Each structure stands twice: as structure tokens, then as C-alpha cells.
Short mmCIF file of N, CA and C in Angstrom, two decimals:
data_model
loop_
_atom_site.label_atom_id
_atom_site.label_comp_id
_atom_site.label_asym_id
_atom_site.label_seq_id
_atom_site.Cartn_x
_atom_site.Cartn_y
_atom_site.Cartn_z
N GLN M 20 19.04 1.98 9.47
CA GLN M 20 17.80 1.30 9.84
C GLN M 20 16.69 1.73 8.89
N VAL M 21 16.04 0.75 8.31
CA VAL M 21 14.94 1.03 7.40
C VAL M 21 13.66 1.25 8.19
N LEU M 22 12.98 2.33 7.88
CA LEU M 22 11.69 2.61 8.52
C LEU M 22 10.66 2.92 7.45
N LEU M 23 9.50 2.31 7.58
CA LEU M 23 8.34 2.63 6.77
C LEU M 23 7.24 3.02 7.74
N VAL M 24 6.73 4.23 7.58
CA VAL M 24 5.74 4.75 8.52
C VAL M 24 4.49 5.17 7.77
N GLU M 25 3.41 4.43 8.01
CA GLU M 25 2.13 4.75 7.39
C GLU M 25 1.41 5.81 8.21
N SER M 26 0.60 6.59 7.52
CA SER M 26 -0.24 7.58 8.19
C SER M 26 -1.45 7.86 7.33
N GLY M 27 -2.44 8.48 7.94
CA GLY M 27 -3.62 8.91 7.18
C GLY M 27 -4.83 8.03 7.32
N GLY M 28 -4.73 6.96 8.07
CA GLY M 28 -5.90 6.12 8.28
C GLY M 28 -6.95 6.82 9.10
N GLY M 29 -8.12 6.22 9.16
CA GLY M 29 -9.19 6.81 9.94
C GLY M 29 -10.52 6.17 9.64
N LEU M 30 -11.57 6.88 10.00
CA LEU M 30 -12.94 6.40 9.81
C LEU M 30 -13.57 7.15 8.65
N VAL M 31 -14.21 6.40 7.77
CA VAL M 31 -14.87 7.00 6.61
C VAL M 31 -16.15 6.23 6.33
N GLN M 32 -17.13 6.92 5.81
CA GLN M 32 -18.38 6.25 5.46
C GLN M 32 -18.24 5.50 4.13
N ALA M 33 -19.03 4.48 3.98
CA ALA M 33 -19.04 3.73 2.72
C ALA M 33 -19.33 4.69 1.57
N GLY M 34 -18.58 4.50 0.49
CA GLY M 34 -18.71 5.39 -0.65
C GLY M 34 -17.76 6.57 -0.61
N GLY M 35 -17.14 6.77 0.52
CA GLY M 35 -16.23 7.91 0.69
C GLY M 35 -14.83 7.59 0.22
N SER M 36 -13.94 8.57 0.45
CA SER M 36 -12.55 8.46 0.02
C SER M 36 -11.61 8.70 1.18
N LEU M 37 -10.44 8.12 1.05
CA LEU M 37 -9.41 8.30 2.06
C LEU M 37 -8.06 8.07 1.40
N SER M 38 -7.08 8.83 1.82
CA SER M 38 -5.73 8.65 1.31
C SER M 38 -4.80 8.32 2.46
N VAL M 39 -4.00 7.29 2.28
CA VAL M 39 -2.99 6.95 3.26
C VAL M 39 -1.62 7.06 2.60
N SER M 40 -0.63 7.34 3.39
CA SER M 40 0.71 7.49 2.86
C SER M 40 1.70 6.67 3.66
N CYS M 41 2.86 6.47 3.07
CA CYS M 41 3.91 5.68 3.70
C CYS M 41 5.23 6.39 3.44
N ALA M 42 5.82 6.91 4.49
CA ALA M 42 7.10 7.60 4.38
C ALA M 42 8.23 6.64 4.69
N ALA M 43 9.20 6.58 3.80
CA ALA M 43 10.31 5.64 3.94
C ALA M 43 11.60 6.36 4.27
N SER M 44 12.43 5.71 5.04
CA SER M 44 13.76 6.23 5.34
C SER M 44 14.72 5.07 5.53
N GLY M 45 16.00 5.36 5.36
CA GLY M 45 17.01 4.34 5.58
C GLY M 45 17.22 3.38 4.42
N LEU M 46 16.67 3.71 3.26
CA LEU M 46 16.85 2.88 2.07
C LEU M 46 16.86 3.78 0.84
N THR M 47 17.41 3.23 -0.24
CA THR M 47 17.39 3.97 -1.51
C THR M 47 16.01 3.76 -2.11
N PHE M 48 15.12 4.66 -1.78
CA PHE M 48 13.70 4.48 -2.05
C PHE M 48 13.42 4.22 -3.52
N SER M 49 14.12 4.92 -4.39
CA SER M 49 13.85 4.81 -5.83
C SER M 49 14.26 3.46 -6.40
N ARG M 50 14.90 2.63 -5.61
CA ARG M 50 15.31 1.28 -6.03
C ARG M 50 14.42 0.20 -5.45
N PHE M 51 13.32 0.59 -4.86
CA PHE M 51 12.41 -0.38 -4.25
C PHE M 51 11.03 -0.30 -4.88
N THR M 52 10.51 -1.45 -5.25
CA THR M 52 9.10 -1.57 -5.56
C THR M 52 8.33 -1.47 -4.25
N MET M 53 7.24 -0.74 -4.26
CA MET M 53 6.46 -0.56 -3.04
C MET M 53 5.10 -1.22 -3.19
N GLY M 54 4.71 -1.93 -2.15
CA GLY M 54 3.43 -2.60 -2.15
C GLY M 54 2.55 -2.13 -1.01
N TRP M 55 1.26 -2.29 -1.22
CA TRP M 55 0.28 -2.06 -0.17
C TRP M 55 -0.47 -3.36 0.08
N PHE M 56 -0.64 -3.68 1.33
CA PHE M 56 -1.38 -4.86 1.76
C PHE M 56 -2.39 -4.43 2.82
N ARG M 57 -3.35 -5.29 3.08
CA ARG M 57 -4.30 -5.01 4.16
C ARG M 57 -4.67 -6.30 4.86
N GLN M 58 -5.02 -6.14 6.12
CA GLN M 58 -5.43 -7.29 6.92
C GLN M 58 -6.67 -6.94 7.72
N ALA M 59 -7.75 -7.61 7.40
CA ALA M 59 -9.01 -7.42 8.11
C ALA M 59 -9.03 -8.33 9.34
N PRO M 60 -9.84 -8.00 10.32
CA PRO M 60 -9.91 -8.83 11.52
C PRO M 60 -10.27 -10.28 11.20
N GLY M 61 -9.46 -11.20 11.70
CA GLY M 61 -9.72 -12.61 11.50
C GLY M 61 -9.36 -13.14 10.12
N LYS M 62 -8.74 -12.30 9.30
CA LYS M 62 -8.40 -12.73 7.95
C LYS M 62 -6.90 -12.62 7.70
N GLU M 63 -6.44 -13.27 6.65
CA GLU M 63 -5.04 -13.19 6.29
C GLU M 63 -4.75 -11.85 5.61
N ARG M 64 -3.49 -11.47 5.69
CA ARG M 64 -3.07 -10.25 5.01
C ARG M 64 -3.14 -10.48 3.50
N GLU M 65 -3.66 -9.49 2.78
CA GLU M 65 -3.82 -9.65 1.35
C GLU M 65 -3.22 -8.48 0.58
N PHE M 66 -2.81 -8.78 -0.63
CA PHE M 66 -2.24 -7.78 -1.52
C PHE M 66 -3.32 -6.82 -2.00
N VAL M 67 -3.01 -5.53 -1.97
CA VAL M 67 -3.91 -4.51 -2.48
C VAL M 67 -3.40 -3.98 -3.82
N GLY M 68 -2.12 -3.65 -3.86
CA GLY M 68 -1.52 -3.14 -5.08
C GLY M 68 -0.07 -2.83 -4.86
N GLY M 69 0.60 -2.48 -5.96
CA GLY M 69 2.01 -2.14 -5.86
C GLY M 69 2.42 -1.24 -7.00
N ILE M 70 3.58 -0.63 -6.84
CA ILE M 70 4.06 0.32 -7.84
C ILE M 70 5.55 0.11 -8.05
N SER M 71 5.96 0.25 -9.29
CA SER M 71 7.35 0.00 -9.66
C SER M 71 8.27 1.11 -9.19
N TRP M 72 9.54 0.90 -9.34
CA TRP M 72 10.55 1.86 -8.90
C TRP M 72 10.25 3.28 -9.37
N SER M 73 10.00 3.39 -10.66
CA SER M 73 9.85 4.72 -11.26
C SER M 73 8.46 5.30 -11.07
N GLY M 74 7.53 4.43 -10.71
CA GLY M 74 6.14 4.87 -10.59
C GLY M 74 5.36 4.75 -11.88
N VAL M 75 6.00 4.29 -12.92
CA VAL M 75 5.31 4.20 -14.21
C VAL M 75 4.30 3.06 -14.21
N PHE M 76 4.65 1.98 -13.56
CA PHE M 76 3.79 0.80 -13.60
C PHE M 76 3.18 0.54 -12.23
N ALA M 77 1.86 0.39 -12.20
CA ALA M 77 1.15 0.04 -10.97
C ALA M 77 0.24 -1.15 -11.26
N TYR M 78 0.10 -1.99 -10.28
CA TYR M 78 -0.69 -3.22 -10.43
C TYR M 78 -1.60 -3.34 -9.21
N TYR M 79 -2.86 -3.74 -9.46
CA TYR M 79 -3.86 -3.76 -8.39
C TYR M 79 -4.55 -5.11 -8.29
N ALA M 80 -4.97 -5.42 -7.09
CA ALA M 80 -5.84 -6.57 -6.90
C ALA M 80 -7.19 -6.29 -7.57
N ASP M 81 -7.82 -7.33 -8.05
CA ASP M 81 -9.10 -7.16 -8.74
C ASP M 81 -10.14 -6.49 -7.84
N SER M 82 -10.06 -6.74 -6.56
CA SER M 82 -11.07 -6.21 -5.62
C SER M 82 -11.02 -4.70 -5.48
N VAL M 83 -9.91 -4.08 -5.86
CA VAL M 83 -9.78 -2.63 -5.69
C VAL M 83 -9.55 -1.91 -7.02
N LYS M 84 -9.39 -2.65 -8.08
CA LYS M 84 -9.07 -2.06 -9.38
C LYS M 84 -10.16 -1.08 -9.80
N GLY M 85 -9.75 0.08 -10.22
CA GLY M 85 -10.69 1.11 -10.63
C GLY M 85 -11.13 2.02 -9.51
N ARG M 86 -10.85 1.64 -8.27
CA ARG M 86 -11.24 2.46 -7.12
C ARG M 86 -10.02 2.99 -6.35
N PHE M 87 -8.97 2.22 -6.35
CA PHE M 87 -7.76 2.61 -5.62
C PHE M 87 -6.67 3.02 -6.62
N THR M 88 -5.85 3.97 -6.20
CA THR M 88 -4.72 4.42 -7.01
C THR M 88 -3.48 4.52 -6.13
N ILE M 89 -2.40 3.97 -6.63
CA ILE M 89 -1.12 4.06 -5.93
C ILE M 89 -0.19 4.97 -6.73
N TYR M 90 0.48 5.85 -6.05
CA TYR M 90 1.48 6.69 -6.71
C TYR M 90 2.59 6.98 -5.71
N ARG M 91 3.70 7.44 -6.23
CA ARG M 91 4.85 7.66 -5.36
C ARG M 91 5.58 8.94 -5.75
N ASP M 92 6.26 9.48 -4.77
CA ASP M 92 7.10 10.66 -4.98
C ASP M 92 8.49 10.27 -4.49
N ASN M 93 9.36 9.94 -5.41
CA ASN M 93 10.69 9.47 -5.01
C ASN M 93 11.51 10.56 -4.34
N ALA M 94 11.26 11.79 -4.69
CA ALA M 94 11.97 12.90 -4.05
C ALA M 94 11.60 13.02 -2.57
N LYS M 95 10.36 12.67 -2.26
CA LYS M 95 9.89 12.73 -0.87
C LYS M 95 9.96 11.36 -0.19
N THR M 96 10.44 10.37 -0.90
CA THR M 96 10.52 8.97 -0.42
C THR M 96 9.21 8.54 0.23
N THR M 97 8.13 8.81 -0.48
CA THR M 97 6.79 8.51 0.05
C THR M 97 5.95 7.85 -1.04
N VAL M 98 5.17 6.87 -0.62
CA VAL M 98 4.21 6.22 -1.51
C VAL M 98 2.82 6.44 -0.93
N TYR M 99 1.87 6.59 -1.82
CA TYR M 99 0.51 6.95 -1.43
C TYR M 99 -0.49 5.90 -1.93
N LEU M 100 -1.56 5.78 -1.19
CA LEU M 100 -2.68 4.93 -1.60
C LEU M 100 -3.94 5.76 -1.50
N GLN M 101 -4.48 6.11 -2.65
CA GLN M 101 -5.73 6.87 -2.71
C GLN M 101 -6.87 5.87 -2.87
N MET M 102 -7.81 5.90 -1.93
CA MET M 102 -8.90 4.94 -1.93
C MET M 102 -10.22 5.68 -2.12
N ASN M 103 -10.92 5.34 -3.19
CA ASN M 103 -12.22 5.93 -3.50
C ASN M 103 -13.29 4.86 -3.45
N SER M 104 -14.53 5.30 -3.34
CA SER M 104 -15.68 4.38 -3.32
C SER M 104 -15.44 3.24 -2.33
N LEU M 105 -15.06 3.61 -1.15
CA LEU M 105 -14.73 2.60 -0.15
C LEU M 105 -15.95 1.79 0.27
N LYS M 106 -15.69 0.53 0.55
CA LYS M 106 -16.74 -0.40 0.97
C LYS M 106 -16.46 -0.86 2.39
N PRO M 107 -17.48 -1.28 3.13
CA PRO M 107 -17.25 -1.76 4.49
C PRO M 107 -16.22 -2.89 4.57
N GLU M 108 -16.17 -3.71 3.54
CA GLU M 108 -15.18 -4.80 3.54
C GLU M 108 -13.75 -4.30 3.38
N GLY M 109 -13.60 -3.02 3.16
CA GLY M 109 -12.28 -2.41 3.11
C GLY M 109 -11.72 -2.09 4.49
N THR M 110 -12.51 -2.33 5.52
CA THR M 110 -12.04 -2.12 6.89
C THR M 110 -10.90 -3.08 7.19
N ALA M 111 -9.75 -2.51 7.52
CA ALA M 111 -8.55 -3.33 7.72
C ALA M 111 -7.41 -2.44 8.20
N VAL M 112 -6.36 -3.09 8.62
CA VAL M 112 -5.10 -2.38 8.83
C VAL M 112 -4.35 -2.43 7.50
N TYR M 113 -3.93 -1.26 7.04
CA TYR M 113 -3.24 -1.16 5.76
C TYR M 113 -1.74 -1.01 6.01
N TYR M 114 -0.98 -1.83 5.31
CA TYR M 114 0.47 -1.86 5.46
C TYR M 114 1.16 -1.52 4.15
N CYS M 115 2.25 -0.79 4.23
CA CYS M 115 3.11 -0.65 3.07
C CYS M 115 4.33 -1.55 3.26
N ALA M 116 4.91 -1.91 2.14
CA ALA M 116 6.06 -2.81 2.18
C ALA M 116 6.99 -2.48 1.02
N ALA M 117 8.26 -2.79 1.20
CA ALA M 117 9.28 -2.48 0.20
C ALA M 117 9.97 -3.75 -0.27
N ASP M 118 10.19 -3.82 -1.57
CA ASP M 118 10.77 -5.02 -2.19
C ASP M 118 11.83 -4.56 -3.20
N THR M 119 12.96 -5.23 -3.24
CA THR M 119 14.01 -4.85 -4.17
C THR M 119 13.77 -5.36 -5.59
N ALA M 120 12.76 -6.18 -5.78
CA ALA M 120 12.48 -6.70 -7.12
C ALA M 120 12.07 -5.57 -8.07
N VAL M 121 12.30 -5.80 -9.33
CA VAL M 121 11.95 -4.80 -10.35
C VAL M 121 10.45 -4.80 -10.63
N ILE M 122 9.84 -5.97 -10.52
CA ILE M 122 8.42 -6.08 -10.82
C ILE M 122 7.61 -6.11 -9.53
N VAL M 123 6.35 -5.76 -9.64
CA VAL M 123 5.46 -5.80 -8.49
C VAL M 123 5.07 -7.25 -8.21
N LYS M 124 5.21 -7.66 -6.98
CA LYS M 124 4.84 -9.01 -6.58
C LYS M 124 3.66 -8.98 -5.63
N THR M 125 2.82 -9.98 -5.71
CA THR M 125 1.64 -10.04 -4.87
C THR M 125 1.86 -10.85 -3.60
N ASP M 126 2.96 -11.57 -3.53
CA ASP M 126 3.26 -12.44 -2.40
C ASP M 126 3.92 -11.63 -1.29
N MET M 127 3.32 -11.61 -0.12
CA MET M 127 3.87 -10.80 0.96
C MET M 127 5.24 -11.27 1.38
N GLY M 128 5.54 -12.55 1.16
CA GLY M 128 6.84 -13.09 1.50
C GLY M 128 7.98 -12.51 0.67
N ALA M 129 7.65 -11.88 -0.43
CA ALA M 129 8.67 -11.31 -1.31
C ALA M 129 9.20 -9.97 -0.79
N TYR M 130 8.49 -9.36 0.12
CA TYR M 130 8.82 -8.01 0.56
C TYR M 130 9.80 -8.04 1.74
N ASP M 131 10.75 -7.12 1.68
CA ASP M 131 11.84 -7.11 2.65
C ASP M 131 11.55 -6.29 3.89
N TYR M 132 10.82 -5.23 3.72
CA TYR M 132 10.56 -4.32 4.83
C TYR M 132 9.07 -3.98 4.90
N TRP M 133 8.61 -3.77 6.14
CA TRP M 133 7.20 -3.50 6.38
C TRP M 133 7.03 -2.34 7.35
N GLY M 134 5.93 -1.62 7.15
CA GLY M 134 5.54 -0.61 8.12
C GLY M 134 4.70 -1.23 9.22
N GLN M 135 4.31 -0.40 10.15
CA GLN M 135 3.54 -0.88 11.31
C GLN M 135 2.04 -0.92 11.03
N GLY M 136 1.62 -0.29 9.94
CA GLY M 136 0.21 -0.33 9.56
C GLY M 136 -0.58 0.87 10.06
N THR M 137 -1.66 1.14 9.36
CA THR M 137 -2.58 2.20 9.76
C THR M 137 -4.00 1.68 9.59
N GLN M 138 -4.84 1.97 10.58
CA GLN M 138 -6.20 1.43 10.58
C GLN M 138 -7.12 2.26 9.69
N VAL M 139 -7.84 1.57 8.82
CA VAL M 139 -8.89 2.19 8.02
C VAL M 139 -10.20 1.50 8.36
N THR M 140 -11.19 2.28 8.75
CA THR M 140 -12.48 1.73 9.10
C THR M 140 -13.53 2.36 8.21
N VAL M 141 -14.30 1.52 7.52
CA VAL M 141 -15.34 2.00 6.62
C VAL M 141 -16.68 1.62 7.22
N SER M 142 -17.47 2.62 7.56
CA SER M 142 -18.76 2.37 8.18
C SER M 142 -19.84 2.26 7.11
N SER M 143 -20.80 1.41 7.40
CA SER M 143 -21.89 1.19 6.43
C SER M 143 -23.04 2.14 6.67
#
């Protein structure tokens, strides 16, 4: 059984930083591209960024580029999302997802497995 479990969400003030993580089990983690998505209240889920199998290549949505960093530790089967300079519009449930493709995809339909999400709230 594949499990993706996010943790580390919480409340942070605008301009602050927060790191969330996603621990994976039940899959060959190093063979999966990992993505991060978020869903704000009343809005569709959107791509935040993703990282390749090896961790060498990461791709970000324009809205977070330069502020967010994704990295992974294949030995710990965990992927991380470091969020800096957070904005109130970053308030959302953040989800990690796993995809067998070699390249990072922005389409949520491409991902095979999903976590349950972790809430991030950015106060103004």
C-alpha cells in the first residue's frame, strides 16, 4: 500500500517561512517524480512545483519561483517544500503527489498517488 503523509503545516505570518514534508512508503521512492500542489478555499488545486527522481531537477510555478524550494532525500523517502516570504494568498491545503514519469508534470491528473494534505495558513 502506497502512503504519502504530509506534515509540518501550520500558521505563519506573511513574510515568514515554513517547511512541510512528505514521507512516502510502499513505493520505490527514487523512481518517482514528486510534486507539490495546493488548494485554497473555493479554488481549484494548483501545481506548486516538482522534483525529478534524483533531485537534480526541480521545476516551480511562476507564483512561487524564487521563494519556494523543493528537495528530497531518497534515503529517507521524504520530499520537502521550503516556503519563504510567504504571502496570504499562500493559504491552502498543500498536497504531495507521486508520478512515475521521468519529467516533472504540472497536470494533477498525471500523478498516481496523493497524500491527505497539510494546512498552511498565512496571516496578513
